[in-house]
Amino acid sequence: MDNVKSFKKQEASTAMASVAASVSSCFHGENLSSSCSSLFSRATLAFSPSISGNDFNGRKRFMVLAKRLSGLEEAMRIRRAREQQTSTPIKRRTPLRRLKVSPRLPVPDHILKPPYVSTKLLPEISSEFQIHDEEGIARMRAACELAARVLEHAGTLVRPSVTTNEIDKAVHQMIIDNGAYPSPLGYGGFPKSVCTSVNECMCHGIPDSRQLLDGDIINIDVTVYLNGYHGDTSKTFLCGNVDEATKRLVKVTEECLERGISVCKDGALFRKIGKRISEHAEKFGYGVVERFVGHGVGTVFHSEPLIFHHRNEKPGSMVEGQTFTIEPILTLGRTECVTWEDNWTTLTKDGSPAAQFEHTILITRTGAEILTKC
């Protein structure tokens, strides 16, 4: 009998050692495809239900360790997903650099302009939540509908050899032809009528003489100011033959926006947006950029509340009649960023592609109305 107990003790000790070795491998990135996923199935087979006394203490210690490890499986799955993505061939691109920026385009005198146009100072974020009556909602719908149509038209221009400056000209002309003002123009000194962010540019790209290349992606961010109200929207477009890994990034980013919108309604907590977006992005191993946020939008371009797209514990809840944007940015690599000397163009620090989608939404009693959907 003593021999049996001695054997079981040795068996338990061996299993514990096996677990410890597997844990070490997981933390150091070794054998990720096998050691972590099968960790518990191998180790628990080494125990007999007849263990008691001191042997039971060994089993108890093992089970505590197993519980501590259970949270690792999800983290390892996410890591494996990211490794699978990065192992997919990605077309090597020439890093972005600033090319020629043409002069800002004129706006007819009769078109109503936002107050910030008269100064180059960057306006402060307004503390005033954008909550509208029936007339305000009607004007928001009109501004957002125009922004959506302009963005749709801009997307038809995306093809190899077209310059981002040509896209800016087309966007500018369509906006003023409809009696509206291109909101980015003159905002904090921004020199163009639209933001065009190519490949590793996260956001706020300034249109210039660079030609789009086959395999590029480009986010076009359109905001119009019509009858005293801003409508804000953006979308990432594919240019020519884009590699599968980058196409997947773009698809999942749009899905993240949709999932963020799905939790919105009167009384819902703002932080639910970031939670839902992060949950979906993490399934694919993508990073969610924390530096840039959604915002209230209406009679002012940027106001409270700030909408965080990552997990957060920020207070606040939504109110019927309120309008704001949700605009997550996801990256294929790390989420750290660098900003050029122009103080606008912001790129991923590691040069990996980034994608963004944005809608302006109206909170209703039972959900959210997407105002910038064509």
Coordinates of C-alpha atoms in Angstrom, one line a residue:
M1 CA 0.0 0.0 0.0
D2 CA 2.9 2.3 0.9
N3 CA 4.4 1.6 -2.5
V4 CA 1.1 2.6 -4.2
K5 CA 1.0 5.9 -2.3
S6 CA 4.6 6.5 -3.1
F7 CA 3.9 5.9 -6.8
K8 CA 0.9 8.3 -6.8
K9 CA 3.0 11.0 -5.1
Q10 CA 5.6 10.6 -7.8
E11 CA 2.9 10.6 -10.5
A12 CA 1.4 13.9 -9.0
S13 CA 4.9 15.5 -8.8
T14 CA 5.6 14.6 -12.4
A15 CA 2.3 16.1 -13.5
M16 CA 3.0 19.3 -11.6
A17 CA 6.5 19.6 -13.2
S18 CA 4.9 19.0 -16.6
V19 CA 2.4 21.9 -16.0
A20 CA 5.2 24.2 -14.8
A21 CA 7.2 23.5 -17.9
S22 CA 4.2 24.2 -20.1
V23 CA 3.5 27.4 -18.3
S24 CA 7.1 28.5 -18.9
S25 CA 6.8 27.7 -22.6
C26 CA 3.5 29.7 -22.9
F27 CA 5.0 32.8 -21.3
H28 CA 8.1 32.7 -23.4
G29 CA 6.2 32.1 -26.7
E30 CA 7.3 28.5 -27.2
N31 CA 5.1 25.7 -28.4
L32 CA 2.1 28.0 -28.5
S33 CA 0.1 25.8 -30.9
S34 CA 0.2 22.7 -28.7
S35 CA 1.5 23.1 -25.1
C36 CA -1.1 25.7 -24.0
S37 CA -4.1 24.3 -25.7
S38 CA -3.7 20.8 -24.4
L39 CA -2.2 21.8 -21.0
F40 CA -5.1 20.6 -18.9
S41 CA -6.1 17.5 -20.8
R42 CA -2.6 16.0 -20.4
A43 CA -2.0 17.0 -16.8
T44 CA -5.3 16.0 -15.2
L45 CA -5.0 12.4 -16.6
A46 CA -2.1 11.8 -14.2
F47 CA -4.3 12.0 -11.1
S48 CA -6.3 9.2 -9.6
P49 CA -9.6 9.9 -7.7
S50 CA -8.3 7.8 -4.8
I51 CA -5.6 10.3 -3.8
S52 CA -6.1 11.5 -0.2
G53 CA -4.2 13.1 2.7
N54 CA -0.9 14.7 1.7
D55 CA -1.6 13.6 -1.9
F56 CA -4.8 15.5 -1.8
N57 CA -2.9 18.7 -0.9
G58 CA -0.8 18.1 -4.0
R59 CA -3.8 17.8 -6.1
K60 CA -5.4 20.9 -4.6
R61 CA -2.2 22.9 -5.3
F62 CA -2.4 21.6 -8.9
M63 CA -6.1 22.6 -9.3
V64 CA -5.4 26.1 -8.0
L65 CA -2.6 26.4 -10.5
A66 CA -4.9 25.2 -13.2
K67 CA -7.5 27.8 -12.4
R68 CA -4.9 30.5 -12.5
L69 CA -3.8 29.2 -15.9
S70 CA -7.4 29.1 -17.4
G71 CA -7.3 32.7 -18.3
L72 CA -4.2 32.1 -20.4
E73 CA -6.0 30.1 -23.1
E74 CA -8.0 33.1 -24.4
A75 CA -4.8 35.2 -24.5
M76 CA -2.9 32.5 -26.3
R77 CA -5.7 32.1 -28.8
I78 CA -5.6 35.8 -29.6
R79 CA -1.8 35.6 -29.9
R80 CA -2.0 32.7 -32.3
A81 CA -4.6 34.6 -34.4
R82 CA -2.2 37.6 -34.6
E83 CA 0.7 35.3 -35.5
Q84 CA -1.4 33.6 -38.3
Q85 CA -2.2 37.0 -39.7
T86 CA 1.3 38.3 -39.7
S87 CA 2.5 35.1 -41.4
T88 CA 0.1 35.9 -44.3
P89 CA 2.1 37.6 -47.0
I90 CA 1.6 41.4 -46.9
K91 CA 2.6 43.5 -49.9
R92 CA 5.6 45.6 -49.0
R93 CA 4.8 49.3 -49.4
T94 CA 7.0 52.3 -49.7
P95 CA 6.7 54.3 -46.5
L96 CA 4.6 57.5 -46.8
R97 CA 6.3 60.8 -47.1
R98 CA 5.0 64.3 -47.6
L99 CA 4.7 65.4 -51.2
K100 CA 3.4 68.7 -52.7
V101 CA 0.4 70.2 -51.0
S102 CA -1.5 72.6 -53.2
P103 CA -3.1 75.9 -51.9
R104 CA -6.5 75.7 -50.1
L105 CA -9.5 75.9 -52.4
P106 CA -11.9 78.9 -52.2
V107 CA -15.4 78.8 -50.8
P108 CA -18.1 81.2 -52.2
D109 CA -19.0 84.1 -49.9
H110 CA -22.7 83.1 -49.7
I111 CA -22.0 79.8 -48.1
L112 CA -22.3 79.8 -44.3
K113 CA -19.0 79.1 -42.6
P114 CA -18.3 77.7 -39.1
P115 CA -16.9 80.2 -36.5
Y116 CA -13.4 78.6 -36.3
V117 CA -12.6 79.5 -40.0
S118 CA -11.6 83.0 -38.9
T119 CA -8.7 81.7 -36.8
K120 CA -5.9 79.1 -37.1
L121 CA -6.2 78.2 -33.5
L122 CA -7.4 74.7 -32.8
P123 CA -10.9 75.0 -31.1
E124 CA -11.3 73.4 -27.7
I125 CA -13.6 70.5 -27.3
S126 CA -17.0 71.9 -26.4
S127 CA -18.5 70.7 -23.1
E128 CA -22.0 71.1 -24.6
F129 CA -23.7 67.8 -25.5
Q130 CA -25.3 67.8 -28.9
I131 CA -29.0 67.1 -28.0
H132 CA -31.6 68.2 -30.6
D133 CA -35.2 69.1 -30.9
E134 CA -37.2 68.0 -34.0
E135 CA -35.9 70.9 -36.1
G136 CA -32.3 70.2 -35.1
I137 CA -32.7 66.5 -35.9
A138 CA -34.0 67.4 -39.4
R139 CA -31.0 69.6 -40.0
M140 CA -28.6 66.9 -38.7
R141 CA -30.2 64.4 -41.1
A142 CA -29.7 66.8 -44.0
A143 CA -26.1 67.5 -43.2
C144 CA -25.3 63.8 -42.6
E145 CA -27.1 62.7 -45.8
L146 CA -25.0 65.1 -47.8
A147 CA -21.8 63.9 -46.1
A148 CA -22.7 60.3 -46.9
R149 CA -23.3 61.1 -50.6
V150 CA -20.0 63.0 -50.9
L151 CA -18.1 60.1 -49.3
E152 CA -19.8 57.6 -51.6
H153 CA -18.7 59.7 -54.6
A154 CA -15.2 60.1 -53.3
G155 CA -14.9 56.3 -53.1
T156 CA -15.7 55.9 -56.8
L157 CA -12.5 57.9 -57.5
V158 CA -10.2 55.5 -55.7
R159 CA -8.0 53.7 -58.2
P160 CA -4.3 53.5 -59.0
S161 CA -2.7 56.7 -60.3
V162 CA -5.3 59.1 -58.8
T163 CA -3.8 61.6 -56.4
T164 CA -5.3 62.4 -53.0
N165 CA -5.3 66.0 -54.1
E166 CA -7.6 65.1 -56.9
I167 CA -9.9 63.5 -54.4
D168 CA -9.8 66.6 -52.3
K169 CA -10.8 68.8 -55.3
A170 CA -13.8 66.5 -56.1
V171 CA -15.0 66.5 -52.5
H172 CA -14.6 70.2 -52.2
Q173 CA -16.6 70.9 -55.4
M174 CA -19.4 68.6 -54.5
I175 CA -19.8 70.1 -51.0
I176 CA -19.9 73.7 -52.2
D177 CA -22.2 72.8 -55.1
N178 CA -24.7 71.7 -52.5
G179 CA -24.4 75.0 -50.5
A180 CA -22.4 73.5 -47.7
Y181 CA -18.9 74.2 -46.3
P182 CA -16.2 71.5 -46.0
S183 CA -15.7 71.4 -42.2
P184 CA -12.0 70.3 -42.1
L185 CA -11.0 73.4 -44.2
G186 CA -9.4 75.9 -41.8
Y187 CA -10.1 73.8 -38.7
G188 CA -7.1 74.5 -36.5
G189 CA -5.3 75.6 -39.7
F190 CA -6.0 72.3 -41.6
P191 CA -5.3 73.2 -45.2
K192 CA -7.6 70.9 -47.1
S193 CA -11.3 70.0 -47.4
V194 CA -11.1 66.3 -46.6
C195 CA -8.7 64.0 -44.8
T196 CA -7.1 61.2 -46.9
S197 CA -5.2 58.6 -44.8
V198 CA -3.3 56.0 -46.9
N199 CA -1.9 52.7 -45.6
E200 CA -0.1 53.2 -42.3
C201 CA -1.7 56.7 -41.8
M202 CA -4.1 56.3 -38.9
C203 CA -6.0 59.5 -39.6
H204 CA -5.8 63.2 -40.5
G205 CA -3.8 62.7 -43.7
I206 CA -3.4 65.9 -45.7
P207 CA -4.2 65.4 -49.4
D208 CA -1.1 66.0 -51.6
S209 CA 0.4 65.0 -55.0
R210 CA 0.9 61.4 -54.0
Q211 CA -0.6 58.9 -56.5
L212 CA -2.5 56.0 -55.1
L213 CA -0.8 52.7 -55.9
D214 CA -2.2 49.2 -56.6
G215 CA -2.7 47.5 -53.2
D216 CA -3.1 50.7 -51.2
I217 CA -5.9 51.3 -48.7
I218 CA -7.2 54.8 -48.1
N219 CA -9.5 56.3 -45.5
I220 CA -11.5 59.2 -46.7
D221 CA -13.0 61.4 -43.9
V222 CA -15.7 63.8 -45.0
T223 CA -17.4 66.4 -42.8
V224 CA -19.8 69.0 -44.2
Y225 CA -21.3 72.1 -42.5
L226 CA -24.8 72.6 -43.8
N227 CA -27.3 75.2 -42.4
G228 CA -25.4 75.4 -39.1
Y229 CA -24.9 71.6 -38.5
H230 CA -22.0 69.2 -39.1
G231 CA -22.3 65.7 -40.6
D232 CA -19.2 63.5 -40.1
T233 CA -18.4 60.2 -41.7
S234 CA -15.4 58.2 -43.0
K235 CA -14.7 54.9 -44.7
T236 CA -11.6 52.9 -45.7
F237 CA -11.5 52.0 -49.4
L238 CA -9.4 49.3 -51.2
C239 CA -7.3 50.5 -54.2
G240 CA -6.8 47.7 -56.8
N241 CA -5.5 44.4 -55.6
V242 CA -5.1 44.5 -51.8
D243 CA -3.5 41.6 -50.0
E244 CA -5.8 39.3 -47.9
A245 CA -4.4 40.3 -44.5
T246 CA -5.1 44.0 -45.1
K247 CA -8.5 43.3 -46.6
R248 CA -9.4 41.3 -43.5
L249 CA -8.3 44.3 -41.3
V250 CA -10.6 46.6 -43.2
K251 CA -13.5 44.2 -43.0
V252 CA -13.1 43.7 -39.3
T253 CA -12.8 47.4 -38.6
E254 CA -16.1 48.0 -40.3
E255 CA -17.6 45.2 -38.2
C256 CA -16.3 46.8 -35.1
L257 CA -18.1 50.0 -35.9
E258 CA -21.3 48.1 -36.5
R259 CA -21.0 46.3 -33.2
G260 CA -20.3 49.5 -31.4
I261 CA -23.4 51.1 -32.8
S262 CA -25.5 48.0 -31.9
V263 CA -25.2 48.7 -28.1
C264 CA -26.4 52.4 -28.4
K265 CA -29.8 53.5 -27.2
D266 CA -31.3 55.9 -24.7
G267 CA -29.8 55.2 -21.2
A268 CA -27.0 52.9 -22.4
L269 CA -23.5 53.5 -21.0
F270 CA -21.0 55.0 -23.3
R271 CA -18.3 52.5 -22.1
K272 CA -20.3 49.6 -23.7
I273 CA -19.1 50.9 -27.1
G274 CA -15.5 50.4 -26.3
K275 CA -16.1 47.0 -24.7
R276 CA -18.0 45.7 -27.7
I277 CA -15.4 47.0 -30.2
S278 CA -12.5 45.6 -28.2
E279 CA -14.1 42.2 -27.9
H280 CA -14.5 41.9 -31.7
A281 CA -11.1 43.3 -32.6
E282 CA -9.3 41.0 -30.1
K283 CA -10.9 37.9 -31.7
F284 CA -8.7 38.6 -34.7
G285 CA -5.6 39.8 -32.8
Y286 CA -6.0 43.5 -33.9
G287 CA -5.0 46.5 -31.9
V288 CA -7.5 49.2 -31.1
V289 CA -6.0 52.7 -31.2
E290 CA -6.7 54.6 -27.9
R291 CA -5.4 58.0 -28.8
F292 CA -8.2 59.0 -31.2
V293 CA -11.8 59.1 -30.1
G294 CA -15.4 59.6 -31.3
H295 CA -17.1 62.8 -30.2
G296 CA -20.3 64.7 -30.0
V297 CA -21.2 66.5 -33.3
G298 CA -24.0 68.9 -34.3
T299 CA -23.9 72.7 -34.2
V300 CA -20.2 72.3 -33.2
F301 CA -17.7 70.0 -34.9
H302 CA -16.3 68.4 -31.8
S303 CA -17.9 68.2 -28.4
E304 CA -18.4 66.0 -25.4
P305 CA -19.0 63.2 -24.9
L306 CA -15.7 61.7 -26.0
I307 CA -16.3 58.1 -27.3
F308 CA -13.5 55.7 -26.3
H309 CA -13.2 52.7 -28.6
H310 CA -11.2 50.6 -26.2
R311 CA -12.2 49.0 -22.9
N312 CA -12.7 51.8 -20.3
E313 CA -14.6 52.7 -17.1
K314 CA -15.6 56.2 -18.2
P315 CA -18.9 57.4 -16.7
G316 CA -21.9 58.6 -18.6
S317 CA -24.9 57.4 -20.5
M318 CA -26.7 58.2 -23.8
V319 CA -29.7 60.4 -24.1
E320 CA -32.5 60.3 -26.7
G321 CA -32.0 63.0 -29.3
Q322 CA -28.2 63.1 -28.9
T323 CA -25.8 62.9 -31.8
F324 CA -22.2 61.7 -31.8
T325 CA -19.7 59.8 -33.9
I326 CA -18.1 56.4 -33.4
E327 CA -14.9 56.0 -35.4
P328 CA -12.6 53.1 -34.4
I329 CA -9.1 52.7 -35.8
L330 CA -7.6 49.2 -35.9
T331 CA -4.1 48.3 -36.8
L332 CA -2.4 45.2 -38.2
G333 CA 0.5 45.7 -35.9
R334 CA 1.1 47.9 -32.8
T335 CA -1.1 50.8 -31.9
E336 CA 1.7 53.3 -31.0
C337 CA 1.7 56.3 -33.4
V338 CA 3.9 59.2 -34.6
T339 CA 2.7 62.6 -35.9
W340 CA 4.5 64.5 -38.6
E341 CA 5.6 68.1 -38.2
D342 CA 2.4 69.3 -39.9
N343 CA 0.7 68.4 -36.5
W344 CA -2.0 66.5 -38.3
T345 CA -0.7 63.4 -40.3
T346 CA -0.5 60.5 -37.8
L347 CA 1.0 57.2 -38.7
T348 CA 1.5 53.8 -37.0
K349 CA 5.0 53.8 -35.4
D350 CA 5.8 50.4 -36.8
G351 CA 4.6 51.2 -40.3
S352 CA 1.8 48.6 -40.2
P353 CA -1.5 49.3 -42.0
A354 CA -4.4 51.0 -40.2
A355 CA -8.1 51.1 -41.1
Q356 CA -10.9 53.3 -39.8
F357 CA -14.7 53.6 -40.3
E358 CA -17.0 56.3 -38.9
H359 CA -20.7 57.2 -38.7
T360 CA -22.7 59.9 -37.0
I361 CA -25.5 58.4 -35.1
L362 CA -28.7 59.7 -33.4
I363 CA -29.8 58.1 -30.2
T364 CA -33.4 57.0 -30.0
R365 CA -35.5 55.5 -27.3
T366 CA -34.9 51.9 -28.6
G367 CA -31.6 52.1 -30.5
A368 CA -29.5 54.3 -32.8
E369 CA -30.2 55.8 -36.2
I370 CA -27.2 55.9 -38.5
L371 CA -27.5 59.4 -40.0
T372 CA -24.5 59.0 -42.4
K373 CA -25.7 55.8 -44.1
C374 CA -26.5 56.1 -47.8

